[in-house]
């Protein structure tokens, strides 16, 4: 076989595989070399026999470790919602399609940007045809897009001399939400007290009783108020009060401070300030969601309309997870567009604007908001 | 047995096997030997869980500080021994190695202790390899290899479990298996594979080493009769020694058919009355044609092919630097730097060998020509007359006896034959010739005692022949007679040392004549002798194939392969030529008929072939999809249930819902129901049948199987209906990938539950 083809063959054979030596393996290789030297020097065939034995152990290591890694299938399951700085649990589902031989000593790692990240997941014994689930703790410190390209499986089987690795493509991508922390208690109380003036009492699908009336054909039989029906001997149905929520809008401008050019890098202190603002916006979103507000948001250019429920919260958190400070080429037009969007927001909402830094261009729009929250250096949110 | 216990036991067996080899190869002082044996026995018994020896193990528990002091003292003692005592560094090192082994065996606590122990055992095996060439090394080696596979495997499993945190937390996997029967046999199969690979690597590793007569450590076998001077009666001293000195194989001939095989070592021309002397001992280097091949004398190739006798000789280290072979030796091949030859035909090494070695000899024995047999008299060359008619001052009775015996002989050959038969008939072979060497030993033999052994017979004949004017000389060597039918070779022992006569005939050269009565005892056939011959043949094979295996052998193997593969290569080449010619003719035929060829028919044929291939692939795929769910270790009934379930899974997969391996059957049934509600009863029933048949105590009945078939038909129909109903929007609803499909089904299922 020509050398080029041979090289290609070996590349194909060792695709996605790595081999390194353990400390024991290094000593073993040194001993093997020493015995090889002694055999060549003396011509003693019994030393050649010992050399052959040690080489056979190396060959067997390669064959058995390959068998161990063959036919493995690994699926990674990331949690649906991950907050920065908050520990969560991901899972590997590791299975083997081999029917006769088990796999031993597998160490499973995530591969992120071509670098293996050890999650401390190891399997001592995987029976033939078995599939097992291994949870592992996951803590991601930065919000934003989080992508894992592959899974790397390492094994030191059978003799702990070499570590053979196999990289299995397993792409996972998710958005890490900003870190969320509870709001200071005074702020919480103030926010709780707000928004009740927006409630309108009308019929709807809520839980509280709105009205009792006679049953009419087409009414849902589940809405029959049995106690009153029994008392009056007439079919009476109950009507519920609509749960019109209090509404809140979180506004987070993403414009860089005046004077920045599009090509300028954001200095670290401003970046930190922006991160704090994003975290505060996310904390507000969670707080509003937990206290029953229908929440909308204006994050940079993106307007998220009001909607109750968890999906809305996660849409906001996802947007917050991805937003970045930006320097538009035409700041005046951008500020104007921002103002227009802000003005289109319903006037009966509680609008909270989170400012990462003081921006005089946004001063005219402060009046449109119920509160403007600045993020000072000490990271404590203060209501202005 | 638990992993931990097995690990300790295998580690100790590993070191015990190496120590056993060392004990057999080296002379370890007995107190040290006893100490090591006790330490190994006690710790091994303790590791195996024999409670009785716990007390002993406790008694042997010595504090670390004491051990450190003992080790320092042992080191000093071994160094002193190497410098002033035995002055053998290797032996002193071995002694210290034994002390280290005892220390580690009694202090096996941490991982590094085990690693040190393995290193010590490896060094012990190395020392054994340096000290011995005996075949028992093979047994020790195989046992060591087996133990090392067990030990390394268990070392790995034990420490992986340790590193994973003892089976808790995220790192914990399923506990590694205990030593089950499956594990036991798998490990032994791995060890067998290791042995096979070892043997393969051993034979293919190029022998690049120097290795010419490595320094041997054994003592050479003392022999006599091959030096420059030999006293009459000297050979008798070794005639009772059964030590094997060489093994001779005749690769081209069936051994026993050769009859008596004379392996000549030395020859003597001058007799003093009590001593034979080789006065032609001046040596010259034998010409070397290529590395290791020595040409003693040129001979035409046809003669070599017709009359050549090839011998492969494995010879022990003798104290005489002589090479033996069937006369006349023409070529010698072996791992020699240089060989010498004296003027009387003896072949010598430059110095006595220190260890067993092997060489090949090609000889062409001289045959008596008819002219020499019939010639009434000869005229001998001056050189022959000068050296081979010499006689000491002897009694006239010898002359008279010679003439009397040959009085009726008309030719020199008849004289020779008459003397030979006279000696054979009239004298008795005996090794008991009395103490001391008499003043006139020949006369004593011929006229007084009339008993003697080969030297006496041969000397008497040479002297009488010379007295008649016929040139003769005494040759010494071995007479091979013990045939080993296990290995097809002659075993030659010290007691086979022999002396015979070489008589010169002008046309024939030196002809062997043996006046000693037949003394070859033949081959014993008792079970003990059979076993001994079997062991000896194994020893020969071991030496040939392992100890003496060399670059030349590798070349020979390659040449053999090349020669044997020649017909196959020729055949392949011819076949290829035939096929190419056939294709060429076919193309020419096609070109001729291109005008009349119906291309539409060709297209139909090709399309039909493509369809067949496609169908075959589809069938294979579906067969694989169904059978892949059937585990190997199932009863027939379980297989039937699994096959039904596999068919269901195959249908669902074909409809876009594959079952991921991590989902349990009932879980998957729920997911299927979430996606296609009308399949719920069918899928649930099939899944329940599968679970009952596969994992339940009672197998499925025939009715159950019928029900299963009916359910599968219903499922197929339902899925077909669904596909038909989905058809208009297939492009939009087709699942992008199995995982996406599962996730969507899961969501829909969850959504349904929430609703």
Tab-separated table of C-alpha atoms in Angstrom, chain A residues 24 27 31 35 40-57 59-60 63-64 73 75 77 93 100-101 104-105 120-128 131-132 134-135 137 156-160, chain B residues 111 115 122 125-126 129-130 132 137 141 144-145 149 152-153 155-157 160-161 163-164 170-177 182 190 194 197-198 201-202 205-211 214 542 546-549 632 661-662:
chain	number	residue	atom	x	y	z
A	24	UNK	CA	1.548	4.116	34.834
A	27	UNK	CA	6.549	3.914	33.236
A	31	UNK	CA	10.359	-0.306	30.899
A	35	UNK	CA	13.870	-4.294	27.805
A	40	UNK	CA	18.940	-5.867	21.062
A	41	UNK	CA	22.160	-5.481	22.977
A	42	UNK	CA	22.424	-9.052	24.205
A	43	UNK	CA	20.537	-10.868	21.445
A	44	UNK	CA	18.922	-12.912	24.222
A	45	UNK	CA	15.713	-14.289	22.811
A	46	UNK	CA	14.086	-14.592	26.214
A	47	UNK	CA	14.422	-10.841	26.528
A	48	UNK	CA	12.835	-10.560	23.093
A	49	UNK	CA	10.039	-12.713	24.457
A	50	UNK	CA	9.534	-10.316	27.349
A	51	UNK	CA	9.607	-7.411	24.959
A	52	UNK	CA	6.941	-9.146	22.884
A	53	UNK	CA	4.832	-9.652	26.006
A	54	UNK	CA	4.957	-5.979	26.876
A	55	UNK	CA	4.228	-4.938	23.320
A	56	UNK	CA	1.312	-7.350	23.249
A	57	UNK	CA	-0.119	-5.638	26.330
A	59	UNK	CA	-1.568	-3.809	21.430
A	60	UNK	CA	-4.291	-5.384	23.573
A	63	UNK	CA	-7.867	-3.272	20.788
A	64	UNK	CA	-9.860	-3.566	24.008
A	73	UNK	CA	-24.526	6.182	21.822
A	75	UNK	CA	-27.418	11.808	24.176
A	77	UNK	CA	-30.208	16.561	27.754
A	93	UNK	CA	-28.000	9.106	28.404
A	100	UNK	CA	-22.256	-9.463	24.070
A	101	UNK	CA	-19.458	-7.348	25.460
A	104	UNK	CA	-15.904	-0.481	31.229
A	105	UNK	CA	-14.577	2.686	32.793
A	120	UNK	CA	-17.284	14.279	36.651
A	121	UNK	CA	-19.474	11.723	34.935
A	122	UNK	CA	-18.040	8.245	34.878
A	123	UNK	CA	-19.437	4.788	34.372
A	124	UNK	CA	-17.579	1.818	35.708
A	125	UNK	CA	-19.616	-0.818	33.955
A	126	UNK	CA	-22.130	-0.637	31.158
A	127	UNK	CA	-23.774	-3.976	30.550
A	128	UNK	CA	-24.294	-5.180	26.973
A	131	UNK	CA	-28.628	2.344	28.549
A	132	UNK	CA	-28.179	4.451	31.641
A	134	UNK	CA	-26.252	10.052	34.388
A	135	UNK	CA	-27.118	13.463	35.801
A	137	UNK	CA	-24.429	19.487	37.860
A	156	UNK	CA	-8.475	3.773	30.555
A	157	UNK	CA	-9.677	0.234	30.049
A	158	UNK	CA	-8.213	-2.376	30.200
A	159	UNK	CA	-4.875	-1.811	31.935
A	160	UNK	CA	-4.843	1.884	32.883
B	111	UNK	CA	-1.454	1.825	45.134
B	115	UNK	CA	3.140	-0.826	41.409
B	122	UNK	CA	9.267	-7.808	36.143
B	125	UNK	CA	11.573	-12.282	35.331
B	126	UNK	CA	14.257	-10.296	33.510
B	129	UNK	CA	15.665	-14.622	31.350
B	130	UNK	CA	19.296	-13.611	31.653
B	132	UNK	CA	18.505	-19.570	31.912
B	137	UNK	CA	10.974	-20.744	31.488
B	141	UNK	CA	6.412	-17.086	31.388
B	144	UNK	CA	3.350	-14.781	34.536
B	145	UNK	CA	1.516	-13.503	31.466
B	149	UNK	CA	-3.405	-9.836	32.596
B	152	UNK	CA	-3.592	-5.308	35.414
B	153	UNK	CA	-7.273	-5.724	34.669
B	155	UNK	CA	-5.822	-3.039	39.139
B	156	UNK	CA	-7.655	-0.963	36.597
B	157	UNK	CA	-11.142	-1.856	37.822
B	160	UNK	CA	-11.364	3.212	38.614
B	161	UNK	CA	-13.905	2.401	41.320
B	163	UNK	CA	-11.344	7.269	41.608
B	164	UNK	CA	-15.066	7.335	40.931
B	170	UNK	CA	-22.292	11.671	39.724
B	171	UNK	CA	-19.173	9.691	39.113
B	172	UNK	CA	-20.623	6.448	40.226
B	173	UNK	CA	-21.620	4.050	37.569
B	174	UNK	CA	-22.955	0.627	38.014
B	175	UNK	CA	-20.729	-1.340	40.310
B	176	UNK	CA	-18.089	-3.281	38.370
B	177	UNK	CA	-18.870	-6.956	38.165
B	182	UNK	CA	-18.273	-14.765	32.523
B	190	UNK	CA	-7.860	-11.927	26.909
B	194	UNK	CA	-2.144	-11.688	24.753
B	197	UNK	CA	0.001	-11.650	20.102
B	198	UNK	CA	3.161	-12.112	22.161
B	201	UNK	CA	5.410	-10.231	17.902
B	202	UNK	CA	8.249	-12.420	19.124
B	205	UNK	CA	10.445	-8.673	15.673
B	206	UNK	CA	13.613	-8.238	13.627
B	207	UNK	CA	16.618	-9.731	15.356
B	208	UNK	CA	19.000	-6.847	15.106
B	209	UNK	CA	21.093	-7.743	18.114
B	210	UNK	CA	24.696	-8.779	18.098
B	211	UNK	CA	24.224	-11.735	20.412
B	214	UNK	CA	26.476	-14.227	24.847
B	542	UNK	CA	12.184	-24.694	22.654
B	546	UNK	CA	12.931	-19.663	20.888
B	547	UNK	CA	16.423	-19.627	22.280
B	548	UNK	CA	18.269	-19.961	18.972
B	549	UNK	CA	15.709	-18.096	16.852
B	632	UNK	CA	-28.837	-12.897	22.151
B	661	UNK	CA	-32.985	3.390	23.365
B	662	UNK	CA	-33.393	5.167	26.673
